[in-house]
Tab-separated table of N, CA and C in Angstrom:
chain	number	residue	atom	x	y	z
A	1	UNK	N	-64.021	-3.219	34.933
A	1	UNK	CA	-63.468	-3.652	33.674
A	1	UNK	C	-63.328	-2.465	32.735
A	2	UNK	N	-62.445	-2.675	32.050
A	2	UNK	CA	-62.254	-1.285	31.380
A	2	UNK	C	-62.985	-1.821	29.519
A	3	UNK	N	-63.019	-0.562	29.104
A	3	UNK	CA	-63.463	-0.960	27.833
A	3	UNK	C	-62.223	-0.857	26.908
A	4	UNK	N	-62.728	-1.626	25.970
A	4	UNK	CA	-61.502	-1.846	24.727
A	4	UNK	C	-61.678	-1.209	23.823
A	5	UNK	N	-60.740	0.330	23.231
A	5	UNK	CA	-61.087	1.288	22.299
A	5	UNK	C	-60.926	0.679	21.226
A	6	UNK	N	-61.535	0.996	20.337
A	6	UNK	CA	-61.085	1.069	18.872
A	6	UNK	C	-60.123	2.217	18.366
A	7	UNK	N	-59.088	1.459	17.622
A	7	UNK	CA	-57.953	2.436	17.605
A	7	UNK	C	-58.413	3.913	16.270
A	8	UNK	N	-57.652	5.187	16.684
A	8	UNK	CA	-57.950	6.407	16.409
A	8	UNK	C	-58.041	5.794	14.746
A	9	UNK	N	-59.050	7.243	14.040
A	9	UNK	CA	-59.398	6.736	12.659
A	9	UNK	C	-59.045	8.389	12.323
A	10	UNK	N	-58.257	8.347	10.935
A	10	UNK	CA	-57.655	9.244	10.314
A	10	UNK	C	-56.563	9.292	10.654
A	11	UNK	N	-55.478	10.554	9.615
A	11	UNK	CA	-54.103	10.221	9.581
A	11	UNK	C	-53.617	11.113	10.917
A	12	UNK	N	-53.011	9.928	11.581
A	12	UNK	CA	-52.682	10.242	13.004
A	12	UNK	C	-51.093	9.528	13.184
A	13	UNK	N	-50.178	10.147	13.899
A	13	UNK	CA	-48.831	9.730	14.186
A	13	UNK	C	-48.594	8.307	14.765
A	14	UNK	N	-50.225	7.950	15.842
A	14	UNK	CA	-50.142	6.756	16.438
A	14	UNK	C	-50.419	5.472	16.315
A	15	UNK	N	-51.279	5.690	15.015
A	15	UNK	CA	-51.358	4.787	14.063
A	15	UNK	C	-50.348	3.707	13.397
A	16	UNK	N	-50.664	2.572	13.617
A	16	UNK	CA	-49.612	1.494	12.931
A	16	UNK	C	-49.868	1.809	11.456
A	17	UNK	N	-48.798	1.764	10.660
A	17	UNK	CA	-48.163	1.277	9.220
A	17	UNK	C	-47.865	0.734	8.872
A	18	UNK	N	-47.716	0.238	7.702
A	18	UNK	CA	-46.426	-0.434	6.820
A	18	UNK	C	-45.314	0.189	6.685
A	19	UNK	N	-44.069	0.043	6.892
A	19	UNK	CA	-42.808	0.180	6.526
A	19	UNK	C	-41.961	-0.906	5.493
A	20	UNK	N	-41.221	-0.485	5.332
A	20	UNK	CA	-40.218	-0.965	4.297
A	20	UNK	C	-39.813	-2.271	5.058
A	21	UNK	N	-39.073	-2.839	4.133
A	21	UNK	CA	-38.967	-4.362	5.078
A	21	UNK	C	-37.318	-4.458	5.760
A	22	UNK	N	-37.207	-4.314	6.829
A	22	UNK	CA	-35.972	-4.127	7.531
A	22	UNK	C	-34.766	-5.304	6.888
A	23	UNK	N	-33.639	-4.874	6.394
A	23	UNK	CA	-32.672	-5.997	6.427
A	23	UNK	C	-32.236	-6.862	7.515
A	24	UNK	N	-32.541	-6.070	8.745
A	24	UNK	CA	-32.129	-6.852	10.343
A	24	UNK	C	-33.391	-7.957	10.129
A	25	UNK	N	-34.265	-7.954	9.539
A	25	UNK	CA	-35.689	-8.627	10.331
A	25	UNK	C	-35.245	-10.222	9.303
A	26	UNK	N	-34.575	-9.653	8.246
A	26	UNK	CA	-34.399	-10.886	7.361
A	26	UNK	C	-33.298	-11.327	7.313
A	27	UNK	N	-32.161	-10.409	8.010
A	27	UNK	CA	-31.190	-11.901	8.199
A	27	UNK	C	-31.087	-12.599	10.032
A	28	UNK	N	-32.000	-12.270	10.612
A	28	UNK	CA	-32.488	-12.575	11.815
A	28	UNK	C	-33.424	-14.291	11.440
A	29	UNK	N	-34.207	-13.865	10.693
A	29	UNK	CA	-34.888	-14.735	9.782
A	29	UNK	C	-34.125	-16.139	9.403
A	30	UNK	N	-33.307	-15.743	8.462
A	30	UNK	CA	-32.185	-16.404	7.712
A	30	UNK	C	-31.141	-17.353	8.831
A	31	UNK	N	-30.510	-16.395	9.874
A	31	UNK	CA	-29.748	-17.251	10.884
A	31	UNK	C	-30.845	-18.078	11.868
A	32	UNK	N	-31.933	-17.747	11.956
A	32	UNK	CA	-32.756	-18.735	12.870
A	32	UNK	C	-32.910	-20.011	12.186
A	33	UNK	N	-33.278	-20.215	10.975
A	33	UNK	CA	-33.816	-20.931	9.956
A	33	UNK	C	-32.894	-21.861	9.648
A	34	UNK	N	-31.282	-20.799	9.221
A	34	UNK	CA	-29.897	-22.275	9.301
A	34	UNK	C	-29.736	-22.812	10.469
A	35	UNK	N	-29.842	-22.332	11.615
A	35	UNK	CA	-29.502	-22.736	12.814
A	35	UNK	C	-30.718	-24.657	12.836
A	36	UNK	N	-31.843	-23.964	12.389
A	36	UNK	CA	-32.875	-24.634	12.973
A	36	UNK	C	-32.523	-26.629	11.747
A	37	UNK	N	-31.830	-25.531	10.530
A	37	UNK	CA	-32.042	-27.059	9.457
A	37	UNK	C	-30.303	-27.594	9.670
A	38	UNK	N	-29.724	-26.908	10.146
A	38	UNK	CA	-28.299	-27.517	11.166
A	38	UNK	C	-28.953	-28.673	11.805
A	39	UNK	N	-29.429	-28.066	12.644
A	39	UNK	CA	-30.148	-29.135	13.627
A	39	UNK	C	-30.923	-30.466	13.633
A	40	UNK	N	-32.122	-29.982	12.440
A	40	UNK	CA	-32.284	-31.217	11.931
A	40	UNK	C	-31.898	-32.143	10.795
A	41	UNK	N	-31.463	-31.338	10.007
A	41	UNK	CA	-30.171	-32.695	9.124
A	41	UNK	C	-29.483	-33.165	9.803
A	42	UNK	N	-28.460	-32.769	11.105
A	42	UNK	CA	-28.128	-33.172	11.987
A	42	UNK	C	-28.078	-34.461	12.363
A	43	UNK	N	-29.687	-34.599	12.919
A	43	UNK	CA	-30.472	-35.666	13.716
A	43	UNK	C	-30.759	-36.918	12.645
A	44	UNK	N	-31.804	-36.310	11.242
A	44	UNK	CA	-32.272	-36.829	11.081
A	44	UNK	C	-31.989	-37.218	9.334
A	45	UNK	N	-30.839	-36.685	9.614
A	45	UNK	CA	-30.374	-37.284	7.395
A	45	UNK	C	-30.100	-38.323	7.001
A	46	UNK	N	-29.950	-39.301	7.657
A	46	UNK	CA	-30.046	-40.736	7.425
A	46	UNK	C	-31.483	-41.420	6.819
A	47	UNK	N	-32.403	-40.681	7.581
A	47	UNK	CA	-33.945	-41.127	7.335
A	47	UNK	C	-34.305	-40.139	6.074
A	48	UNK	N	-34.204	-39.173	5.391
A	48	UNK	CA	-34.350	-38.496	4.523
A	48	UNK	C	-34.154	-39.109	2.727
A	49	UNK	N	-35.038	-38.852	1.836
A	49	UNK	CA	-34.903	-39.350	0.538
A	49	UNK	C	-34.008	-37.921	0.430
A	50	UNK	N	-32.952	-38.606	-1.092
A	50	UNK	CA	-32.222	-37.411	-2.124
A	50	UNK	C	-33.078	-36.473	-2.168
A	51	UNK	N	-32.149	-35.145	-1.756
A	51	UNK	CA	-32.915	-33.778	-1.964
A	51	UNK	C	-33.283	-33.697	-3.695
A	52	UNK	N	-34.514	-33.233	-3.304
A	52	UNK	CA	-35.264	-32.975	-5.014
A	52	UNK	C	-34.775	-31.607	-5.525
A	53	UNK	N	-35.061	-31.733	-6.716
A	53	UNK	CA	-34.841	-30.864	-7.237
A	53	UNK	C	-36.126	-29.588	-7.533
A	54	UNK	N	-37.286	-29.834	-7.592
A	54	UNK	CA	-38.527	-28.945	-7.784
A	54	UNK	C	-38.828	-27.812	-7.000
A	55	UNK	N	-38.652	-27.309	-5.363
A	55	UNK	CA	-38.181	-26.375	-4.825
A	55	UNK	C	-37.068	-25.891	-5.237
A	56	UNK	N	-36.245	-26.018	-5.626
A	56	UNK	CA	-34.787	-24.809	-6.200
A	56	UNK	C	-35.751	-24.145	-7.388
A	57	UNK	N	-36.260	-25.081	-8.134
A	57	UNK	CA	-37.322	-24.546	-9.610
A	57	UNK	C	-38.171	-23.570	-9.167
A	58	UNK	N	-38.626	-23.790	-8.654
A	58	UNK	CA	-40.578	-23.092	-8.341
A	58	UNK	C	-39.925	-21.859	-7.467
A	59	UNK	N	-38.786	-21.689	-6.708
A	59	UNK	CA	-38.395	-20.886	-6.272
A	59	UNK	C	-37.878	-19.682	-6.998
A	60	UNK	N	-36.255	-20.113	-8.121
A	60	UNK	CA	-36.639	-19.228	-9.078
A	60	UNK	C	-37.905	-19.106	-9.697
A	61	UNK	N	-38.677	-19.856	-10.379
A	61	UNK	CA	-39.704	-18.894	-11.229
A	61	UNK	C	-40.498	-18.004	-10.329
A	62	UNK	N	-40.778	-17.847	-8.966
A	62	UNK	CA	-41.148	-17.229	-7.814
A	62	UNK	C	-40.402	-15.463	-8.230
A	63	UNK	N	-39.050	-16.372	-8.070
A	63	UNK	CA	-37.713	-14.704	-8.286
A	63	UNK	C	-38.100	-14.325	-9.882
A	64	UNK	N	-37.967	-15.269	-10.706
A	64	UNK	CA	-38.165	-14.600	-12.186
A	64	UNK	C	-39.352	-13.737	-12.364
A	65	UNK	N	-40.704	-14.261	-11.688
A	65	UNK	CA	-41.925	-13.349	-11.887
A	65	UNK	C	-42.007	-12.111	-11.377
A	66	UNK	N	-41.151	-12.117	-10.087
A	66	UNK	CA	-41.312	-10.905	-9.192
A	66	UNK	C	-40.287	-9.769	-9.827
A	67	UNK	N	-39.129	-10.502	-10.560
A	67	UNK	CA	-37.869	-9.771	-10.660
A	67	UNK	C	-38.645	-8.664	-12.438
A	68	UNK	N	-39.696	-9.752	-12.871
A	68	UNK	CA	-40.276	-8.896	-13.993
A	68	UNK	C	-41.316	-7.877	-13.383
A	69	UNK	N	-42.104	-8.666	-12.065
A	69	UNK	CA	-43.522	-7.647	-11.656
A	69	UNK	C	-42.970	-6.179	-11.334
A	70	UNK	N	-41.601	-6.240	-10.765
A	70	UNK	CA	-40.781	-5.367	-10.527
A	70	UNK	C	-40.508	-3.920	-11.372
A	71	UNK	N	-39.972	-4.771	-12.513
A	71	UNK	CA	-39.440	-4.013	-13.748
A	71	UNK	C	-41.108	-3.290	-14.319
A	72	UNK	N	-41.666	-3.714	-14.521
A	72	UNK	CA	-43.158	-3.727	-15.353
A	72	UNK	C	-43.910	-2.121	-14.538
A	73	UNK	N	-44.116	-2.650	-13.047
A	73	UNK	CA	-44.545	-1.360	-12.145
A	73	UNK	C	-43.336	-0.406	-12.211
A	74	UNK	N	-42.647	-0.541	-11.901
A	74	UNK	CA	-41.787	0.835	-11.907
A	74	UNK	C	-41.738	1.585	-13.025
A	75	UNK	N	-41.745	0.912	-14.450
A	75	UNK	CA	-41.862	1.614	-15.857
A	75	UNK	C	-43.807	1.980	-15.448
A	76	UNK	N	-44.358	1.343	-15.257
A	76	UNK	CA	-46.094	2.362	-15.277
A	76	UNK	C	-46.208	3.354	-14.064
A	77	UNK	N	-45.065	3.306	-13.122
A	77	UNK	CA	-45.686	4.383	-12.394
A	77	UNK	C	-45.043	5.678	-12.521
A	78	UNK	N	-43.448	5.131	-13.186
A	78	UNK	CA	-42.709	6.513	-14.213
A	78	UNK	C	-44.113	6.921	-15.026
A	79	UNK	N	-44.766	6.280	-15.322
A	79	UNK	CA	-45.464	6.434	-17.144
A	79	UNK	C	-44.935	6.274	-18.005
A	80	UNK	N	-43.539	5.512	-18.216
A	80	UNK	CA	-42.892	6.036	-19.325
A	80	UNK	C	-43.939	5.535	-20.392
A	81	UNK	N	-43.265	5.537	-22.020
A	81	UNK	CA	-44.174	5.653	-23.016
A	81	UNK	C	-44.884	4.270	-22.878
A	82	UNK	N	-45.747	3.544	-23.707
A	82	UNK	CA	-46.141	2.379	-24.588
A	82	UNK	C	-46.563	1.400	-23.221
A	83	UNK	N	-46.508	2.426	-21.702
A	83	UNK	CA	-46.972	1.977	-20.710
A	83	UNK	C	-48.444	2.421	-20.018
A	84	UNK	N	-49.049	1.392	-19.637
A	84	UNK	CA	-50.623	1.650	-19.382
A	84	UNK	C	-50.359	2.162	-17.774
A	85	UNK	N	-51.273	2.942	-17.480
A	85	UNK	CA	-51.576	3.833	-15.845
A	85	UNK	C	-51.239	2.450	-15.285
A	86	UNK	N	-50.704	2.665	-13.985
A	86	UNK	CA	-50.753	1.356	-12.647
A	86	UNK	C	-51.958	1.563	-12.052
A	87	UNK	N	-52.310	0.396	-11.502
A	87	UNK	CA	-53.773	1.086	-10.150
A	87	UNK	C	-52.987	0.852	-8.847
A	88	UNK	N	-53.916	1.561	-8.159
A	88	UNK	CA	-53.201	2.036	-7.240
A	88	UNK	C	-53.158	0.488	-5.916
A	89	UNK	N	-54.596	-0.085	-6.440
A	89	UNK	CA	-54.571	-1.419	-5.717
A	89	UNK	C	-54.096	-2.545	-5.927
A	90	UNK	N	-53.227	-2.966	-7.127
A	90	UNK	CA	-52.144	-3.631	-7.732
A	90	UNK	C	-51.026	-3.555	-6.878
A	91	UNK	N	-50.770	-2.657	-7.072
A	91	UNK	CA	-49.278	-2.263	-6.375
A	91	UNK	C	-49.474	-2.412	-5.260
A	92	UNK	N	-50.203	-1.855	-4.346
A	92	UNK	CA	-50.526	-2.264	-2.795
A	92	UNK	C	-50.306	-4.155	-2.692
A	93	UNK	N	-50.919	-4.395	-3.329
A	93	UNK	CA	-50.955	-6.025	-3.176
A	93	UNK	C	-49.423	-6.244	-4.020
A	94	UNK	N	-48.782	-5.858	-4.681
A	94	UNK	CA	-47.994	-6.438	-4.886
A	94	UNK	C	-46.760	-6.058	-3.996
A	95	UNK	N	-46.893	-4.650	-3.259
A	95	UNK	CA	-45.622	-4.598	-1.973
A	95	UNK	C	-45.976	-5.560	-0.793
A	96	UNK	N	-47.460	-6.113	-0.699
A	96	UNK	CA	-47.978	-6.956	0.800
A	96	UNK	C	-47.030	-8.064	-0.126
A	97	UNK	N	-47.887	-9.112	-1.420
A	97	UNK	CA	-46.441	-9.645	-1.529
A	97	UNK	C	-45.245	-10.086	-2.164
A	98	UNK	N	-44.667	-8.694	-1.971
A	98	UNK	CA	-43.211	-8.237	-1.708
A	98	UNK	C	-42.620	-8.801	-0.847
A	99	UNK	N	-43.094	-8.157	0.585
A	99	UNK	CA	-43.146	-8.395	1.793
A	99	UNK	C	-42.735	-9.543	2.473
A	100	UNK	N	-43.954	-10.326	1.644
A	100	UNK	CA	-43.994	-11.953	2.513
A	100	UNK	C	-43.159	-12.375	1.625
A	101	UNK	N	-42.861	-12.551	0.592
A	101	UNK	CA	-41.458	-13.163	-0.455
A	101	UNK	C	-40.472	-13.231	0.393
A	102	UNK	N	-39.611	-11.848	0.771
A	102	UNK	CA	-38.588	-11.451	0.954
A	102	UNK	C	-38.649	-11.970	1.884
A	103	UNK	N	-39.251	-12.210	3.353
A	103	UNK	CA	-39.275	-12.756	4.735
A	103	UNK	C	-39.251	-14.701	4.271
A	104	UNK	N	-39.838	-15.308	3.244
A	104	UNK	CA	-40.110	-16.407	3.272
A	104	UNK	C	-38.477	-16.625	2.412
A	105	UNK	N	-37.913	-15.983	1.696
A	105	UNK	CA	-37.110	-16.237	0.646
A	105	UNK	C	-35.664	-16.166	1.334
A	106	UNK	N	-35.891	-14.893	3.051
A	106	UNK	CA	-35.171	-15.271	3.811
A	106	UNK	C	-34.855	-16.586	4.767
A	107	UNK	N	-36.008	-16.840	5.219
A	107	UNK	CA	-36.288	-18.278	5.690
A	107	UNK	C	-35.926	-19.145	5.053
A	108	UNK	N	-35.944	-19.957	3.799
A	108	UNK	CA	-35.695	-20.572	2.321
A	108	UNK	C	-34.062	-20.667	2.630
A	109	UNK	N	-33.668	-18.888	2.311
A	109	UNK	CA	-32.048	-18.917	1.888
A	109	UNK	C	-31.269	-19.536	3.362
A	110	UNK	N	-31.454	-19.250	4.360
A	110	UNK	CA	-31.315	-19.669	5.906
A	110	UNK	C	-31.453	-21.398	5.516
A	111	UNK	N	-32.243	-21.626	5.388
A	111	UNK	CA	-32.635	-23.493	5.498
A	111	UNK	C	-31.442	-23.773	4.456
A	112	UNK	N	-31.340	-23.315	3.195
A	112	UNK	CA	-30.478	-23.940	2.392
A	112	UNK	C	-29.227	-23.525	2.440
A	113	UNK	N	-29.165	-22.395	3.545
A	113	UNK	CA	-27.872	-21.950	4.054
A	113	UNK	C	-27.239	-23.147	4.909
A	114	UNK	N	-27.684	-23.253	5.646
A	114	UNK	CA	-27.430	-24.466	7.196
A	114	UNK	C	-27.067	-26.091	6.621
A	115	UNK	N	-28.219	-26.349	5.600
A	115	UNK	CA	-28.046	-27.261	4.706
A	115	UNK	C	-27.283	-27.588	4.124
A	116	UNK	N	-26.800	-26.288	3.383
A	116	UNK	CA	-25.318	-26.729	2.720
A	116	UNK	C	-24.273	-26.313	3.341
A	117	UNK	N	-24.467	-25.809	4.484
A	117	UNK	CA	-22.918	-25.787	5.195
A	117	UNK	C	-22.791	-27.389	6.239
A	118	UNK	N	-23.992	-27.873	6.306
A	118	UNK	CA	-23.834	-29.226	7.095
A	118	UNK	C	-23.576	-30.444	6.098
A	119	UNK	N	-23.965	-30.299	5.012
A	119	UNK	CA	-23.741	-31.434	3.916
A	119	UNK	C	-22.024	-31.061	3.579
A	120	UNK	N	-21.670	-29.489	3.425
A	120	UNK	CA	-20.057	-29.915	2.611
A	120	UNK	C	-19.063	-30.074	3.720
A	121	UNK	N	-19.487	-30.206	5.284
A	121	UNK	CA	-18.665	-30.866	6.200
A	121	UNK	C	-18.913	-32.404	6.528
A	122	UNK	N	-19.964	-32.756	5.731
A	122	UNK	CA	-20.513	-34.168	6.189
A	122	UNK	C	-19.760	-35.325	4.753
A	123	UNK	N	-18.486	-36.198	5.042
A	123	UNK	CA	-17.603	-36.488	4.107
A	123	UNK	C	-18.447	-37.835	3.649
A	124	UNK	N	-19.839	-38.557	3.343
A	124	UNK	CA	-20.516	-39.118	2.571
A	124	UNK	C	-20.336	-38.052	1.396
A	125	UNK	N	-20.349	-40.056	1.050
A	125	UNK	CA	-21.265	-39.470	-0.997
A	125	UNK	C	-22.633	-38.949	-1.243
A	126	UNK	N	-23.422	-39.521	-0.178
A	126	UNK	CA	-25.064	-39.207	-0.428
A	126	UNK	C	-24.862	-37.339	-0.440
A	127	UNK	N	-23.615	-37.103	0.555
A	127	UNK	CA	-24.106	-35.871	1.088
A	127	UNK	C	-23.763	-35.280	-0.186
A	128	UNK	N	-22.763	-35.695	-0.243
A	128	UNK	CA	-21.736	-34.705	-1.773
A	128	UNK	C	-23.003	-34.994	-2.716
A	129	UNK	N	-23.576	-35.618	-3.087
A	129	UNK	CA	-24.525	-35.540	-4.344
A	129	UNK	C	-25.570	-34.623	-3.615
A	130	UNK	N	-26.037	-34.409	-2.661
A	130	UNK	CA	-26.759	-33.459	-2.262
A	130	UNK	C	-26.764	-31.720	-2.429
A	131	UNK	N	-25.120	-32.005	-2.247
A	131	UNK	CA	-24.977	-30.348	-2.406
A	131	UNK	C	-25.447	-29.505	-3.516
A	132	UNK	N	-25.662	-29.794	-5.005
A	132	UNK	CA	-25.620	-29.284	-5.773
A	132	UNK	C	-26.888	-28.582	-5.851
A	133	UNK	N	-28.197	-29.707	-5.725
A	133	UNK	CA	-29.655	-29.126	-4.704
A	133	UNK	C	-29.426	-28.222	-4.104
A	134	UNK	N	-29.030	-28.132	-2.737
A	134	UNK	CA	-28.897	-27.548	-1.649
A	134	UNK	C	-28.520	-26.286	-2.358
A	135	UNK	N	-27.224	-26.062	-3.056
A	135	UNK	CA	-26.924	-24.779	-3.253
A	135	UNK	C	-27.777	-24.133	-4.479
A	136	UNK	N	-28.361	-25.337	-5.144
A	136	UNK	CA	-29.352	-24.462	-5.952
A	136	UNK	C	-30.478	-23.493	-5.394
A	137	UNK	N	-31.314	-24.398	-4.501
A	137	UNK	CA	-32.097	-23.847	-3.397
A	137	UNK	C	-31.767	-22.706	-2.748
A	138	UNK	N	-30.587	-22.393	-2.268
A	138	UNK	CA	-30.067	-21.005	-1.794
A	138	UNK	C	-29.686	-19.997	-2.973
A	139	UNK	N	-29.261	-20.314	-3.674
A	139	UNK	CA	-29.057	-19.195	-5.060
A	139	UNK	C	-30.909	-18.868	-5.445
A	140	UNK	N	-31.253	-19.999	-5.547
A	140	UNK	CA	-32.378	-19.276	-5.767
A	140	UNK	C	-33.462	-18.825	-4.671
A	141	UNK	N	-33.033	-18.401	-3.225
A	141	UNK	CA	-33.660	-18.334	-2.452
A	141	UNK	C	-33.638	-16.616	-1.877
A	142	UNK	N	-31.894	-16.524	-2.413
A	142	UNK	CA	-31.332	-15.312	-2.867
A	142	UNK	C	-32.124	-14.668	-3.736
A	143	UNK	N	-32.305	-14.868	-4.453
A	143	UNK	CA	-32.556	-14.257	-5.923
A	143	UNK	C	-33.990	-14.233	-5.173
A	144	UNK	N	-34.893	-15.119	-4.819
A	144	UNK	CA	-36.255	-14.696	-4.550
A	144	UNK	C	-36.273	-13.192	-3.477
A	145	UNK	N	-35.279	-13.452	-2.698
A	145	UNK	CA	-35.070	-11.794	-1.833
A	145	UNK	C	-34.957	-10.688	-2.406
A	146	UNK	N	-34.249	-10.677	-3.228
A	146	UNK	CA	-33.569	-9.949	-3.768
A	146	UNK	C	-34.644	-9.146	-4.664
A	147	UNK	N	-35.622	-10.275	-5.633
A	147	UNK	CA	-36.699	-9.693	-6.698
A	147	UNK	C	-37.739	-9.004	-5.406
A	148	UNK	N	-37.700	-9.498	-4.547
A	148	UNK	CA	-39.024	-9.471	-3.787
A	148	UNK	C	-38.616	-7.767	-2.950
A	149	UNK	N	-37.370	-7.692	-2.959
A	149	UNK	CA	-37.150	-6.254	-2.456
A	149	UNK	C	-36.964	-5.501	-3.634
A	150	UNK	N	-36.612	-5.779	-4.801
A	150	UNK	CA	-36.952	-4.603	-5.839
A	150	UNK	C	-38.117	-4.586	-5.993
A	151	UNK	N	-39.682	-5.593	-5.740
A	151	UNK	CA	-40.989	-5.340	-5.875
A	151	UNK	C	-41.171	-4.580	-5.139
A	152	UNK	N	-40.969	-4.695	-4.069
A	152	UNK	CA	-41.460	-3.655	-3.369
A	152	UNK	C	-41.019	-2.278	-3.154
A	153	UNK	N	-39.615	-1.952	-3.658
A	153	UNK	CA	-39.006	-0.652	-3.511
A	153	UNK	C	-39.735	-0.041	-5.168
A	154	UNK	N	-39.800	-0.593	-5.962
A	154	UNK	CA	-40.522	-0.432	-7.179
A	154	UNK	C	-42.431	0.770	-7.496
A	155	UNK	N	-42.914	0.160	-5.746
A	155	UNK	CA	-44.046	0.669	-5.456
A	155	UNK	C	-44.355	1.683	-5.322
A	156	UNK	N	-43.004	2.277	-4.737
A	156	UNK	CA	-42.792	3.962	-4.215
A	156	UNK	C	-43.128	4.586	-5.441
A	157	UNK	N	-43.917	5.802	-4.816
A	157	UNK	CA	-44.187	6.986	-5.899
A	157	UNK	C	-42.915	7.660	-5.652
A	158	UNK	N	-42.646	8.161	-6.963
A	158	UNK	CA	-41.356	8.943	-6.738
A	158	UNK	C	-41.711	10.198	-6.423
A	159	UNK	N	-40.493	10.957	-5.919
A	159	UNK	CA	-40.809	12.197	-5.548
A	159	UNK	C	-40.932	13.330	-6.815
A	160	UNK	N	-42.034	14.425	-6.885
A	160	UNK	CA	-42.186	15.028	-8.021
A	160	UNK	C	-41.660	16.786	-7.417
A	161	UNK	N	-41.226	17.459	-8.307
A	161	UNK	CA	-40.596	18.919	-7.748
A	161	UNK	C	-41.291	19.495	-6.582
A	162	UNK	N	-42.604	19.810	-6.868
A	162	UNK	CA	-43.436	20.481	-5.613
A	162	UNK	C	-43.391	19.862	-4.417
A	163	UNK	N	-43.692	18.229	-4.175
A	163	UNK	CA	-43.695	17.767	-3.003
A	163	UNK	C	-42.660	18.638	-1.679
A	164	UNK	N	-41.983	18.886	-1.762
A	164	UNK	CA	-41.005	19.309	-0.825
A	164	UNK	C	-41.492	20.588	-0.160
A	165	UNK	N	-42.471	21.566	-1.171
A	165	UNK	CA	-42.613	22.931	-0.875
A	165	UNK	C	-43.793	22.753	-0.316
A	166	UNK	N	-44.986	21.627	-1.117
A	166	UNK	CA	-46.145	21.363	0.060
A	166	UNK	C	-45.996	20.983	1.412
A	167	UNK	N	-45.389	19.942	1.636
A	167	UNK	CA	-44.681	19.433	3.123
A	167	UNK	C	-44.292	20.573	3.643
A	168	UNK	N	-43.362	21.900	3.206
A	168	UNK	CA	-42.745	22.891	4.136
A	168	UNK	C	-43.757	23.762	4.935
A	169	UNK	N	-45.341	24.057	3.924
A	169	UNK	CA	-46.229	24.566	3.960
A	169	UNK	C	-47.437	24.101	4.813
A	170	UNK	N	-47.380	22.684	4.867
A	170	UNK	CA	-48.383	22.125	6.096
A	170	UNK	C	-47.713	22.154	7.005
A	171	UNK	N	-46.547	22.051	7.121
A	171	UNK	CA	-46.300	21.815	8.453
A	171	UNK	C	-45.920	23.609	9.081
A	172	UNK	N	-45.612	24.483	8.411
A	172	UNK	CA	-45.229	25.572	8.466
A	172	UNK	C	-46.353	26.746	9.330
């Protein structure tokens, strides 16, 4: 039997990271998700109550908070004036979630994608009163992506003059 290492400790190339959040990973996301609520409005919209309205809500204020957490960190990690230091463990937690926003907000925009492309081919009235939900839910499912990738692009330290000449020098 072999033994099970514990993976290398310190900054090493082979080490897993965090990266930035791929646009492929979220509209991969997004087409699985319409595909999947195609399918079941499909089957099962007859048995379904009127789409509510309180998910399209809670979703923007989701996008409105993030689209400010956004604005707020990027002005403290400029420093600009009448702004207090960032910590450094704030921001970490607020790119983790960044992260999960943008992946869930893809999922979200996908469901209310599929949704409303199956309701404005479906020639009921129930459906037609549905749509307006439906497309609220995706505008604001959008908008939750959208804040949730300026949170997290927001996190980055920017680059300062020297950086470039230290990097030439370690590795040199």
């Amino acid at each position: 039997m072999t033994e099970r290492q514990s993976p290398p400790r310190g900054p090493t190339e082979e080490r897993p990271r965090m990266g930035p959040t791929r646009l492929a990973t979220l509209v991969v996301a997004a087409l699985a998700s319409a595909a999947l609520a195609w399918l079941l409005v499909s089957l099962f919209y007859a048995d379904i109550p009127p789409l509510p309205w309180l998910p399209p809500a809670t979703i923007a204020a989701l996008a409105i908070l993030e689209g400010y957490a956004a604005i707020n960190t990027r002005a403290r990690i400029e420093q600009r004036p009448g702004r207090d230091p960032v910590d450094p463990l704030a921001v970490a937690r607020f790119v983790v979630l960044a992260k999960a926003s943008s992946l869930a907000g893809a999922i979200f925009a996908g469901f209310y994608a599929g949704l409303d492309a199956w309701l404005l081919v479906e020639p009921t009235r129930a459906a037609g009163n549905d749509v307006p939900a439906a497309t609220a839910g995706l505008v604001a499912s959008l908008g939750l992506v959208v804040a949730a990738l300026l949170l997290e692009r927001s996190g980055r330290v920017p680059k300062r003059p020297g950086d470039d000449r230290e990097n030439d020098e370690r590795q040199g």
